[in-house]
mmCIF file of N, CA and C and ligand atoms in Angstrom:
data_model
loop_
_atom_site.group_PDB
_atom_site.id
_atom_site.type_symbol
_atom_site.label_atom_id
_atom_site.label_comp_id
_atom_site.label_asym_id
_atom_site.label_seq_id
_atom_site.Cartn_x
_atom_site.Cartn_y
_atom_site.Cartn_z
ATOM 1 N N MET A 1 -2.158 1.959 18.117
ATOM 2 C CA MET A 1 -1.813 0.641 17.598
ATOM 3 C C MET A 1 -0.832 0.782 16.428
ATOM 4 N N LYS A 2 0.177 -0.081 16.449
ATOM 5 C CA LYS A 2 1.167 -0.034 15.362
ATOM 6 C C LYS A 2 0.605 -0.681 14.085
ATOM 7 N N ILE A 3 0.880 -0.059 12.953
ATOM 8 C CA ILE A 3 0.531 -0.654 11.650
ATOM 9 C C ILE A 3 1.723 -0.472 10.706
ATOM 10 N N LEU A 4 1.779 -1.331 9.691
ATOM 11 C CA LEU A 4 2.769 -1.136 8.625
ATOM 12 C C LEU A 4 2.057 -0.582 7.398
ATOM 13 N N VAL A 5 2.658 0.426 6.783
ATOM 14 C CA VAL A 5 2.183 0.949 5.495
ATOM 15 C C VAL A 5 3.315 0.711 4.500
ATOM 16 N N LEU A 6 3.077 -0.238 3.604
ATOM 17 C CA LEU A 6 4.145 -0.694 2.709
ATOM 18 C C LEU A 6 3.913 -0.195 1.287
ATOM 19 N N ASN A 7 4.973 0.306 0.694
ATOM 20 C CA ASN A 7 4.903 0.847 -0.666
ATOM 21 C C ASN A 7 5.923 0.153 -1.562
ATOM 22 N N GLY A 8 5.455 -0.237 -2.743
ATOM 23 C CA GLY A 8 6.293 -0.999 -3.662
ATOM 24 C C GLY A 8 7.095 -0.139 -4.624
ATOM 25 N N PRO A 9 7.567 -0.776 -5.684
ATOM 26 C CA PRO A 9 8.566 -0.180 -6.566
ATOM 27 C C PRO A 9 8.125 1.122 -7.243
ATOM 28 N N ASN A 10 9.088 2.000 -7.328
ATOM 29 C CA ASN A 10 8.980 3.293 -8.024
ATOM 30 C C ASN A 10 8.147 4.336 -7.288
ATOM 31 N N LEU A 11 7.575 3.961 -6.140
ATOM 32 C CA LEU A 11 6.770 4.957 -5.416
ATOM 33 C C LEU A 11 7.647 5.997 -4.716
ATOM 34 N N ALA A 12 8.919 5.671 -4.501
ATOM 35 C CA ALA A 12 9.806 6.694 -3.924
ATOM 36 C C ALA A 12 10.199 7.736 -4.968
ATOM 37 N N ARG A 13 9.830 7.493 -6.226
ATOM 38 C CA ARG A 13 10.174 8.430 -7.298
ATOM 39 C C ARG A 13 8.943 9.150 -7.852
ATOM 40 N N LEU A 14 7.979 9.391 -6.971
ATOM 41 C CA LEU A 14 6.787 10.141 -7.403
ATOM 42 C C LEU A 14 7.169 11.517 -7.925
ATOM 43 N N ASP A 15 8.317 12.017 -7.476
ATOM 44 C CA ASP A 15 8.772 13.334 -7.950
ATOM 45 C C ASP A 15 8.983 13.372 -9.454
ATOM 46 N N ILE A 16 9.327 12.207 -10.046
ATOM 47 C CA ILE A 16 9.556 12.216 -11.507
ATOM 48 C C ILE A 16 8.553 11.343 -12.260
ATOM 49 N N ARG A 17 7.563 10.785 -11.551
ATOM 50 C CA ARG A 17 6.519 10.021 -12.253
ATOM 51 C C ARG A 17 5.453 10.996 -12.759
ATOM 52 N N ASP A 18 4.542 10.482 -13.571
ATOM 53 C CA ASP A 18 3.550 11.330 -14.251
ATOM 54 C C ASP A 18 2.555 11.891 -13.214
ATOM 55 N N SER A 19 2.655 13.208 -12.966
ATOM 56 C CA SER A 19 1.801 13.800 -11.928
ATOM 57 C C SER A 19 0.332 13.821 -12.335
ATOM 58 N N SER A 20 0.057 13.694 -13.649
ATOM 59 C CA SER A 20 -1.352 13.656 -14.052
ATOM 60 C C SER A 20 -1.988 12.312 -13.660
ATOM 61 N N ILE A 21 -1.134 11.309 -13.386
ATOM 62 C CA ILE A 21 -1.629 9.997 -12.941
ATOM 63 C C ILE A 21 -1.493 9.850 -11.425
ATOM 64 N N TYR A 22 -0.333 10.264 -10.904
ATOM 65 C CA TYR A 22 -0.023 9.976 -9.495
ATOM 66 C C TYR A 22 -0.156 11.169 -8.561
ATOM 67 N N GLY A 23 -0.447 12.348 -9.106
ATOM 68 C CA GLY A 23 -0.623 13.522 -8.249
ATOM 69 C C GLY A 23 0.680 14.274 -8.035
ATOM 70 N N ASP A 24 0.569 15.325 -7.259
ATOM 71 C CA ASP A 24 1.668 16.289 -7.123
ATOM 72 C C ASP A 24 2.592 16.039 -5.938
ATOM 73 N N LEU A 25 2.219 15.132 -5.054
ATOM 74 C CA LEU A 25 3.061 14.930 -3.867
ATOM 75 C C LEU A 25 4.277 14.083 -4.208
ATOM 76 N N ASN A 26 5.437 14.461 -3.664
ATOM 77 C CA ASN A 26 6.582 13.552 -3.763
ATOM 78 C C ASN A 26 6.468 12.514 -2.645
ATOM 79 N N TYR A 27 7.378 11.533 -2.634
ATOM 80 C CA TYR A 27 7.224 10.443 -1.668
ATOM 81 C C TYR A 27 7.312 10.932 -0.225
ATOM 82 N N GLY A 28 8.225 11.872 0.026
ATOM 83 C CA GLY A 28 8.379 12.405 1.392
ATOM 84 C C GLY A 28 7.091 13.068 1.859
ATOM 85 N N GLU A 29 6.466 13.813 0.956
ATOM 86 C CA GLU A 29 5.200 14.487 1.301
ATOM 87 C C GLU A 29 4.085 13.466 1.518
ATOM 88 N N LEU A 30 4.067 12.430 0.669
ATOM 89 C CA LEU A 30 3.056 11.369 0.835
ATOM 90 C C LEU A 30 3.242 10.682 2.194
ATOM 91 N N LYS A 31 4.499 10.391 2.520
ATOM 92 C CA LYS A 31 4.800 9.728 3.796
ATOM 93 C C LYS A 31 4.344 10.594 4.979
ATOM 94 N N ASN A 32 4.624 11.893 4.903
ATOM 95 C CA ASN A 32 4.197 12.799 5.985
ATOM 96 C C ASN A 32 2.676 12.814 6.129
ATOM 97 N N LEU A 33 1.983 12.833 4.971
ATOM 98 C CA LEU A 33 0.518 12.821 5.000
ATOM 99 C C LEU A 33 0.009 11.550 5.675
ATOM 100 N N ILE A 34 0.609 10.405 5.317
ATOM 101 C CA ILE A 34 0.170 9.125 5.890
ATOM 102 C C ILE A 34 0.414 9.118 7.401
ATOM 103 N N ILE A 35 1.574 9.624 7.808
ATOM 104 C CA ILE A 35 1.898 9.625 9.239
ATOM 105 C C ILE A 35 0.937 10.542 10.002
ATOM 106 N N SER A 36 0.668 11.731 9.449
ATOM 107 C CA SER A 36 -0.215 12.627 10.205
ATOM 108 C C SER A 36 -1.655 12.112 10.205
ATOM 109 N N ALA A 37 -2.107 11.523 9.093
ATOM 110 C CA ALA A 37 -3.472 10.950 9.086
ATOM 111 C C ALA A 37 -3.546 9.752 10.033
ATOM 112 N N SER A 38 -2.460 9.011 10.126
ATOM 113 C CA SER A 38 -2.431 7.861 11.042
ATOM 114 C C SER A 38 -2.605 8.323 12.477
ATOM 115 N N ILE A 39 -1.889 9.378 12.847
ATOM 116 C CA ILE A 39 -2.005 9.903 14.217
ATOM 117 C C ILE A 39 -3.450 10.332 14.476
ATOM 118 N N THR A 40 -4.042 11.042 13.481
ATOM 119 C CA THR A 40 -5.432 11.481 13.609
ATOM 120 C C THR A 40 -6.364 10.309 13.915
ATOM 121 N N HIS A 41 -6.079 9.158 13.287
ATOM 122 C CA HIS A 41 -6.982 8.011 13.438
ATOM 123 C C HIS A 41 -6.491 6.997 14.473
ATOM 124 N N GLY A 42 -5.489 7.406 15.250
ATOM 125 C CA GLY A 42 -5.079 6.580 16.385
ATOM 126 C C GLY A 42 -4.080 5.481 16.066
ATOM 127 N N PHE A 43 -3.385 5.617 14.941
ATOM 128 C CA PHE A 43 -2.393 4.592 14.581
ATOM 129 C C PHE A 43 -0.977 5.142 14.660
ATOM 130 N N ASP A 44 -0.069 4.237 14.957
ATOM 131 C CA ASP A 44 1.366 4.525 14.913
ATOM 132 C C ASP A 44 1.876 3.817 13.648
ATOM 133 N N ALA A 45 1.967 4.585 12.549
ATOM 134 C CA ALA A 45 2.271 3.970 11.244
ATOM 135 C C ALA A 45 3.766 3.942 10.977
ATOM 136 N N ASP A 46 4.239 2.765 10.635
ATOM 137 C CA ASP A 46 5.615 2.602 10.176
ATOM 138 C C ASP A 46 5.521 2.540 8.643
ATOM 139 N N VAL A 47 5.905 3.629 7.990
ATOM 140 C CA VAL A 47 5.714 3.763 6.533
ATOM 141 C C VAL A 47 7.025 3.422 5.827
ATOM 142 N N ARG A 48 6.967 2.418 4.967
ATOM 143 C CA ARG A 48 8.186 1.921 4.311
ATOM 144 C C ARG A 48 7.987 1.827 2.801
ATOM 145 N N GLN A 49 9.097 1.881 2.084
ATOM 146 C CA GLN A 49 9.056 1.712 0.622
ATOM 147 C C GLN A 49 10.237 0.860 0.198
ATOM 148 N N SER A 50 9.985 -0.037 -0.753
ATOM 149 C CA SER A 50 11.095 -0.785 -1.351
ATOM 150 C C SER A 50 10.786 -1.095 -2.804
ATOM 151 N N ASP A 51 11.857 -1.111 -3.591
ATOM 152 C CA ASP A 51 11.742 -1.550 -4.988
ATOM 153 C C ASP A 51 11.964 -3.056 -5.097
ATOM 154 N N ASP A 52 12.209 -3.701 -3.957
ATOM 155 C CA ASP A 52 12.666 -5.084 -3.950
ATOM 156 C C ASP A 52 11.587 -6.031 -3.418
ATOM 157 N N GLU A 53 11.230 -7.017 -4.220
ATOM 158 C CA GLU A 53 10.155 -7.948 -3.862
ATOM 159 C C GLU A 53 10.461 -8.691 -2.559
ATOM 160 N N SER A 54 11.700 -9.174 -2.412
ATOM 161 C CA SER A 54 12.003 -9.979 -1.228
ATOM 162 C C SER A 54 11.956 -9.139 0.045
ATOM 163 N N THR A 55 12.294 -7.859 -0.063
ATOM 164 C CA THR A 55 12.204 -6.981 1.115
ATOM 165 C C THR A 55 10.744 -6.833 1.546
ATOM 166 N N ILE A 56 9.861 -6.644 0.577
ATOM 167 C CA ILE A 56 8.428 -6.492 0.886
ATOM 168 C C ILE A 56 7.885 -7.792 1.492
ATOM 169 N N ILE A 57 8.323 -8.923 0.963
ATOM 170 C CA ILE A 57 7.899 -10.221 1.522
ATOM 171 C C ILE A 57 8.368 -10.333 2.976
ATOM 172 N N GLY A 58 9.597 -9.913 3.234
ATOM 173 C CA GLY A 58 10.123 -9.936 4.609
ATOM 174 C C GLY A 58 9.291 -9.070 5.540
ATOM 175 N N TRP A 59 8.858 -7.905 5.058
ATOM 176 C CA TRP A 59 8.030 -7.010 5.885
ATOM 177 C C TRP A 59 6.659 -7.648 6.154
ATOM 178 N N LEU A 60 6.122 -8.361 5.172
ATOM 179 C CA LEU A 60 4.832 -9.042 5.394
ATOM 180 C C LEU A 60 5.006 -10.184 6.409
ATOM 181 N N HIS A 61 6.136 -10.883 6.339
ATOM 182 C CA HIS A 61 6.405 -11.926 7.345
ATOM 183 C C HIS A 61 6.468 -11.307 8.744
ATOM 184 N N GLU A 62 7.117 -10.136 8.820
ATOM 185 C CA GLU A 62 7.210 -9.420 10.111
ATOM 186 C C GLU A 62 5.802 -9.081 10.615
ATOM 187 N N ALA A 63 4.948 -8.588 9.709
ATOM 188 C CA ALA A 63 3.568 -8.236 10.100
ATOM 189 C C ALA A 63 2.798 -9.480 10.540
ATOM 190 N N ALA A 64 3.049 -10.597 9.874
ATOM 191 C CA ALA A 64 2.384 -11.851 10.275
ATOM 192 C C ALA A 64 2.864 -12.270 11.665
ATOM 193 N N ASP A 65 4.181 -12.220 11.883
ATOM 194 C CA ASP A 65 4.743 -12.651 13.169
ATOM 195 C C ASP A 65 4.291 -11.741 14.307
ATOM 196 N N GLU A 66 4.223 -10.432 14.025
ATOM 197 C CA GLU A 66 3.886 -9.463 15.089
ATOM 198 C C GLU A 66 2.387 -9.135 15.136
ATOM 199 N N LYS A 67 1.614 -9.798 14.261
ATOM 200 C CA LYS A 67 0.156 -9.599 14.208
ATOM 201 C C LYS A 67 -0.196 -8.122 14.003
ATOM 202 N N LEU A 68 0.398 -7.529 12.965
ATOM 203 C CA LEU A 68 0.164 -6.120 12.663
ATOM 204 C C LEU A 68 -0.764 -5.986 11.468
ATOM 205 N N PRO A 69 -1.694 -5.016 11.491
ATOM 206 C CA PRO A 69 -2.455 -4.684 10.291
ATOM 207 C C PRO A 69 -1.515 -4.049 9.256
ATOM 208 N N VAL A 70 -1.882 -4.211 7.987
ATOM 209 C CA VAL A 70 -1.039 -3.680 6.908
ATOM 210 C C VAL A 70 -1.898 -2.942 5.885
ATOM 211 N N ILE A 71 -1.417 -1.769 5.492
ATOM 212 C CA ILE A 71 -1.926 -1.087 4.301
ATOM 213 C C ILE A 71 -0.805 -1.187 3.280
ATOM 214 N N ILE A 72 -1.126 -1.697 2.086
ATOM 215 C CA ILE A 72 -0.060 -1.902 1.097
ATOM 216 C C ILE A 72 -0.434 -1.330 -0.259
ATOM 217 N N ASN A 73 0.515 -0.592 -0.837
ATOM 218 C CA ASN A 73 0.444 -0.254 -2.255
ATOM 219 C C ASN A 73 1.559 -1.056 -2.914
ATOM 220 N N PRO A 74 1.205 -2.206 -3.489
ATOM 221 C CA PRO A 74 2.248 -3.067 -4.044
ATOM 222 C C PRO A 74 2.818 -2.548 -5.364
ATOM 223 N N ALA A 75 2.257 -1.423 -5.868
ATOM 224 C CA ALA A 75 2.689 -0.820 -7.146
ATOM 225 C C ALA A 75 2.650 -1.893 -8.237
ATOM 226 N N ALA A 76 3.668 -1.975 -9.081
ATOM 227 C CA ALA A 76 3.601 -2.920 -10.211
ATOM 228 C C ALA A 76 3.503 -4.372 -9.755
ATOM 229 N N PHE A 77 4.007 -4.682 -8.535
ATOM 230 C CA PHE A 77 3.897 -6.068 -8.037
ATOM 231 C C PHE A 77 2.442 -6.505 -7.896
ATOM 232 N N THR A 78 1.540 -5.525 -7.755
ATOM 233 C CA THR A 78 0.102 -5.817 -7.679
ATOM 234 C C THR A 78 -0.331 -6.799 -8.760
ATOM 235 N N HIS A 79 0.239 -6.590 -9.936
ATOM 236 C CA HIS A 79 -0.309 -7.236 -11.122
ATOM 237 C C HIS A 79 0.274 -8.618 -11.416
ATOM 238 N N TYR A 80 1.349 -8.995 -10.675
ATOM 239 C CA TYR A 80 1.939 -10.301 -11.000
ATOM 240 C C TYR A 80 2.664 -11.016 -9.869
ATOM 241 N N SER A 81 2.819 -10.403 -8.697
ATOM 242 C CA SER A 81 3.658 -11.083 -7.687
ATOM 243 C C SER A 81 2.868 -12.059 -6.823
ATOM 244 N N ILE A 82 2.881 -13.312 -7.253
ATOM 245 C CA ILE A 82 2.233 -14.368 -6.458
ATOM 246 C C ILE A 82 2.973 -14.535 -5.134
ATOM 247 N N ALA A 83 4.286 -14.249 -5.141
ATOM 248 C CA ALA A 83 5.071 -14.376 -3.904
ATOM 249 C C ALA A 83 4.589 -13.365 -2.855
ATOM 250 N N ILE A 84 4.293 -12.148 -3.289
ATOM 251 C CA ILE A 84 3.768 -11.148 -2.338
ATOM 252 C C ILE A 84 2.354 -11.556 -1.898
ATOM 253 N N ARG A 85 1.567 -12.061 -2.814
ATOM 254 C CA ARG A 85 0.223 -12.543 -2.438
ATOM 255 C C ARG A 85 0.320 -13.643 -1.373
ATOM 256 N N ASP A 86 1.212 -14.613 -1.605
ATOM 257 C CA ASP A 86 1.342 -15.734 -0.664
ATOM 258 C C ASP A 86 1.789 -15.234 0.712
ATOM 259 N N ALA A 87 2.679 -14.237 0.724
ATOM 260 C CA ALA A 87 3.120 -13.670 2.013
ATOM 261 C C ALA A 87 1.964 -12.914 2.673
ATOM 262 N N ALA A 88 1.182 -12.191 1.870
ATOM 263 C CA ALA A 88 0.052 -11.425 2.409
ATOM 264 C C ALA A 88 -0.997 -12.347 3.021
ATOM 265 N N GLU A 89 -1.095 -13.541 2.463
ATOM 266 C CA GLU A 89 -2.072 -14.521 2.950
ATOM 267 C C GLU A 89 -1.743 -15.002 4.367
ATOM 268 N N LEU A 90 -0.519 -14.769 4.824
ATOM 269 C CA LEU A 90 -0.111 -15.219 6.153
ATOM 270 C C LEU A 90 -0.592 -14.292 7.271
ATOM 271 N N LEU A 91 -1.074 -13.101 6.866
ATOM 272 C CA LEU A 91 -1.474 -12.113 7.880
ATOM 273 C C LEU A 91 -2.720 -12.583 8.618
ATOM 274 N N THR A 92 -2.757 -12.251 9.905
ATOM 275 C CA THR A 92 -3.963 -12.561 10.682
ATOM 276 C C THR A 92 -4.748 -11.295 11.008
ATOM 277 N N MET A 93 -4.126 -10.139 10.780
ATOM 278 C CA MET A 93 -4.812 -8.857 10.952
ATOM 279 C C MET A 93 -5.178 -8.330 9.556
ATOM 280 N N PRO A 94 -6.086 -7.321 9.479
ATOM 281 C CA PRO A 94 -6.540 -6.870 8.163
ATOM 282 C C PRO A 94 -5.417 -6.335 7.268
ATOM 283 N N LEU A 95 -5.609 -6.592 5.976
ATOM 284 C CA LEU A 95 -4.732 -6.052 4.932
ATOM 285 C C LEU A 95 -5.616 -5.224 3.999
ATOM 286 N N ILE A 96 -5.211 -3.987 3.744
ATOM 287 C CA ILE A 96 -5.953 -3.150 2.796
ATOM 288 C C ILE A 96 -5.008 -2.765 1.660
ATOM 289 N N GLU A 97 -5.465 -3.002 0.436
ATOM 290 C CA GLU A 97 -4.697 -2.659 -0.762
ATOM 291 C C GLU A 97 -5.064 -1.233 -1.188
ATOM 292 N N VAL A 98 -4.058 -0.420 -1.477
ATOM 293 C CA VAL A 98 -4.346 0.935 -1.952
ATOM 294 C C VAL A 98 -3.568 1.229 -3.225
ATOM 295 N N HIS A 99 -4.137 2.135 -4.016
ATOM 296 C CA HIS A 99 -3.448 2.673 -5.195
ATOM 297 C C HIS A 99 -3.762 4.153 -5.305
ATOM 298 N N LEU A 100 -2.761 4.899 -5.723
ATOM 299 C CA LEU A 100 -2.976 6.324 -5.982
ATOM 300 C C LEU A 100 -3.903 6.505 -7.167
ATOM 301 N N SER A 101 -3.564 5.821 -8.256
ATOM 302 C CA SER A 101 -4.375 5.904 -9.475
ATOM 303 C C SER A 101 -5.466 4.835 -9.422
ATOM 304 N N ASN A 102 -6.308 4.823 -10.443
ATOM 305 C CA ASN A 102 -7.318 3.767 -10.572
ATOM 306 C C ASN A 102 -6.852 2.795 -11.660
ATOM 307 N N PRO A 103 -6.204 1.695 -11.281
ATOM 308 C CA PRO A 103 -5.670 0.779 -12.292
ATOM 309 C C PRO A 103 -6.731 0.279 -13.272
ATOM 310 N N MET A 104 -8.001 0.193 -12.831
ATOM 311 C CA MET A 104 -9.058 -0.309 -13.723
ATOM 312 C C MET A 104 -9.360 0.660 -14.866
ATOM 313 N N ALA A 105 -8.950 1.903 -14.702
ATOM 314 C CA ALA A 105 -9.180 2.899 -15.757
ATOM 315 C C ALA A 105 -7.933 3.075 -16.627
ATOM 316 N N ARG A 106 -6.946 2.186 -16.440
ATOM 317 C CA ARG A 106 -5.680 2.328 -17.172
ATOM 318 C C ARG A 106 -5.460 1.125 -18.114
ATOM 319 N N GLU A 107 -4.226 0.833 -18.430
ATOM 320 C CA GLU A 107 -3.928 -0.233 -19.394
ATOM 321 C C GLU A 107 -4.472 -1.591 -18.908
ATOM 322 N N ASP A 108 -4.769 -2.467 -19.864
ATOM 323 C CA ASP A 108 -5.342 -3.780 -19.527
ATOM 324 C C ASP A 108 -4.481 -4.543 -18.527
ATOM 325 N N PHE A 109 -3.140 -4.426 -18.677
ATOM 326 C CA PHE A 109 -2.278 -5.234 -17.799
ATOM 327 C C PHE A 109 -2.375 -4.799 -16.338
ATOM 328 N N ARG A 110 -2.985 -3.620 -16.091
ATOM 329 C CA ARG A 110 -3.177 -3.178 -14.696
ATOM 330 C C ARG A 110 -4.534 -3.610 -14.133
ATOM 331 N N HIS A 111 -5.345 -4.278 -14.957
ATOM 332 C CA HIS A 111 -6.705 -4.609 -14.517
ATOM 333 C C HIS A 111 -6.749 -5.812 -13.579
ATOM 334 N N THR A 112 -5.636 -6.570 -13.531
ATOM 335 C CA THR A 112 -5.595 -7.710 -12.619
ATOM 336 C C THR A 112 -4.805 -7.342 -11.369
ATOM 337 N N SER A 113 -5.386 -7.640 -10.214
ATOM 338 C CA SER A 113 -4.622 -7.556 -8.963
ATOM 339 C C SER A 113 -4.567 -8.950 -8.365
ATOM 340 N N VAL A 114 -3.354 -9.472 -8.203
ATOM 341 C CA VAL A 114 -3.228 -10.784 -7.549
ATOM 342 C C VAL A 114 -3.283 -10.633 -6.031
ATOM 343 N N ILE A 115 -3.274 -9.382 -5.560
ATOM 344 C CA ILE A 115 -3.312 -9.111 -4.120
ATOM 345 C C ILE A 115 -4.752 -8.974 -3.615
ATOM 346 N N ALA A 116 -5.643 -8.446 -4.471
ATOM 347 C CA ALA A 116 -7.012 -8.097 -4.032
ATOM 348 C C ALA A 116 -7.724 -9.262 -3.338
ATOM 349 N N GLY A 117 -7.489 -10.475 -3.826
ATOM 350 C CA GLY A 117 -8.181 -11.642 -3.280
ATOM 351 C C GLY A 117 -7.777 -12.012 -1.864
ATOM 352 N N VAL A 118 -6.635 -11.486 -1.405
ATOM 353 C CA VAL A 118 -6.229 -11.780 -0.020
ATOM 354 C C VAL A 118 -6.302 -10.521 0.856
ATOM 355 N N ALA A 119 -6.838 -9.441 0.283
ATOM 356 C CA ALA A 119 -7.011 -8.196 1.049
ATOM 357 C C ALA A 119 -8.441 -8.127 1.577
ATOM 358 N N GLN A 120 -8.591 -7.395 2.671
ATOM 359 C CA GLN A 120 -9.940 -7.130 3.195
ATOM 360 C C GLN A 120 -10.721 -6.306 2.176
ATOM 361 N N GLY A 121 -10.012 -5.363 1.538
ATOM 362 C CA GLY A 121 -10.624 -4.530 0.517
ATOM 363 C C GLY A 121 -9.562 -3.713 -0.175
ATOM 364 N N SER A 122 -9.982 -3.055 -1.261
ATOM 365 C CA SER A 122 -9.040 -2.261 -2.054
ATOM 366 C C SER A 122 -9.597 -0.859 -2.258
ATOM 367 N N ILE A 123 -8.713 0.136 -2.185
ATOM 368 C CA ILE A 123 -9.115 1.533 -2.369
ATOM 369 C C ILE A 123 -8.172 2.132 -3.405
ATOM 370 N N ALA A 124 -8.729 2.610 -4.513
ATOM 371 C CA ALA A 124 -7.887 3.066 -5.619
ATOM 372 C C ALA A 124 -8.500 4.268 -6.296
ATOM 373 N N GLY A 125 -7.636 5.156 -6.755
ATOM 374 C CA GLY A 125 -8.087 6.230 -7.627
ATOM 375 C C GLY A 125 -8.289 7.564 -6.948
ATOM 376 N N PHE A 126 -7.959 7.642 -5.673
ATOM 377 C CA PHE A 126 -8.200 8.887 -4.936
ATOM 378 C C PHE A 126 -6.913 9.634 -4.601
ATOM 379 N N GLY A 127 -5.843 9.306 -5.330
ATOM 380 C CA GLY A 127 -4.563 9.940 -5.048
ATOM 381 C C GLY A 127 -4.132 9.623 -3.621
ATOM 382 N N PRO A 128 -3.408 10.551 -2.972
ATOM 383 C CA PRO A 128 -2.960 10.308 -1.599
ATOM 384 C C PRO A 128 -4.109 9.994 -0.639
ATOM 385 N N ASN A 129 -5.308 10.501 -0.968
ATOM 386 C CA ASN A 129 -6.460 10.212 -0.098
ATOM 387 C C ASN A 129 -6.806 8.731 -0.051
ATOM 388 N N SER A 130 -6.342 7.943 -1.025
ATOM 389 C CA SER A 130 -6.574 6.488 -0.949
ATOM 390 C C SER A 130 -6.027 5.943 0.362
ATOM 391 N N TYR A 131 -4.861 6.466 0.778
ATOM 392 C CA TYR A 131 -4.255 5.997 2.036
ATOM 393 C C TYR A 131 -5.090 6.458 3.233
ATOM 394 N N VAL A 132 -5.575 7.701 3.162
ATOM 395 C CA VAL A 132 -6.379 8.235 4.275
ATOM 396 C C VAL A 132 -7.671 7.417 4.402
ATOM 397 N N LEU A 133 -8.291 7.120 3.267
ATOM 398 C CA LEU A 133 -9.515 6.307 3.288
ATOM 399 C C LEU A 133 -9.229 4.909 3.826
ATOM 400 N N ALA A 134 -8.058 4.377 3.493
ATOM 401 C CA ALA A 134 -7.676 3.047 4.001
ATOM 402 C C ALA A 134 -7.520 3.082 5.521
ATOM 403 N N LEU A 135 -6.962 4.174 6.033
ATOM 404 C CA LEU A 135 -6.811 4.302 7.496
ATOM 405 C C LEU A 135 -8.179 4.343 8.173
ATOM 406 N N ILE A 136 -9.118 5.062 7.562
ATOM 407 C CA ILE A 136 -10.477 5.140 8.123
ATOM 408 C C ILE A 136 -11.133 3.752 8.079
ATOM 409 N N ALA A 137 -10.955 3.064 6.955
ATOM 410 C CA ALA A 137 -11.529 1.714 6.830
ATOM 411 C C ALA A 137 -10.923 0.767 7.857
ATOM 412 N N LEU A 138 -9.613 0.889 8.052
ATOM 413 C CA LEU A 138 -8.936 0.026 9.018
ATOM 414 C C LEU A 138 -9.441 0.282 10.434
ATOM 415 N N LYS A 139 -9.583 1.560 10.753
ATOM 416 C CA LYS A 139 -10.089 1.933 12.083
ATOM 417 C C LYS A 139 -11.471 1.307 12.313
ATOM 418 N N ASN A 140 -12.332 1.416 11.288
ATOM 419 C CA ASN A 140 -13.676 0.830 11.415
ATOM 420 C C ASN A 140 -13.619 -0.678 11.573
ATOM 421 N N LEU A 141 -12.709 -1.317 10.839
ATOM 422 C CA LEU A 141 -12.591 -2.771 10.925
ATOM 423 C C LEU A 141 -12.164 -3.228 12.320
ATOM 424 N N LEU A 142 -11.318 -2.419 12.951
ATOM 425 C CA LEU A 142 -10.730 -2.844 14.224
ATOM 426 C C LEU A 142 -11.566 -2.444 15.429
ATOM 427 N N GLN A 143 -12.628 -1.637 15.181
ATOM 428 C CA GLN A 143 -13.450 -1.180 16.313
ATOM 429 C C GLN A 143 -14.423 -2.259 16.792
HETATM 430 C C1 DQA B 1 0.023 2.075 -8.549
HETATM 431 C C2 DQA B 1 -0.632 1.504 -9.802
HETATM 432 C C3 DQA B 1 0.246 0.435 -10.416
HETATM 433 O O1 DQA B 1 -0.361 -0.068 -11.612
HETATM 434 C C4 DQA B 1 1.592 1.023 -10.804
HETATM 435 O O2 DQA B 1 2.446 0.014 -11.310
HETATM 436 C C5 DQA B 1 2.245 1.773 -9.713
HETATM 437 C C6 DQA B 1 1.419 2.584 -8.812
HETATM 438 C C7 DQA B 1 -0.794 3.248 -7.950
HETATM 439 O O3 DQA B 1 -0.575 3.578 -6.795
HETATM 440 O O4 DQA B 1 -1.592 3.860 -8.664
HETATM 441 O O5 DQA B 1 3.464 1.817 -9.597
HETATM 442 O O6 DQA B 1 0.058 1.049 -7.556
#
């Protein structure tokens, strides 16, 4: 089954972000991990990244139109993009929110997720494994 795995701003620059927060994988390595874990769990994952809010909204519209499940790391948009939330609300298949770090253990401004309320669930704080856990959760949801 096809799924979209969407990544928000600055995630393509994991190579220069704080590895003590985001781990040691660069974006290419993270993408490879997601693709191979997806195959393991029976998904054909289209893994995308954008720094641009409107591009991410367009991808959510595509997922709504094509009835695709979505795993999303909205990155900083998590904390304030009502536009991404409204687009996510259009999905008819499950949406799972993921984060590499645990935003609840970080600065106060990261403690709010405007996406969580329209997601099936959220998985945060397990580094790249957050995505793997999301794939397992998605598989269980769809069985
Ligand atoms: C993040 C957490 C966000 O607070 C932050 O803005 C990011 C990455 C994560 O994966 O831990 O860019 O979504």
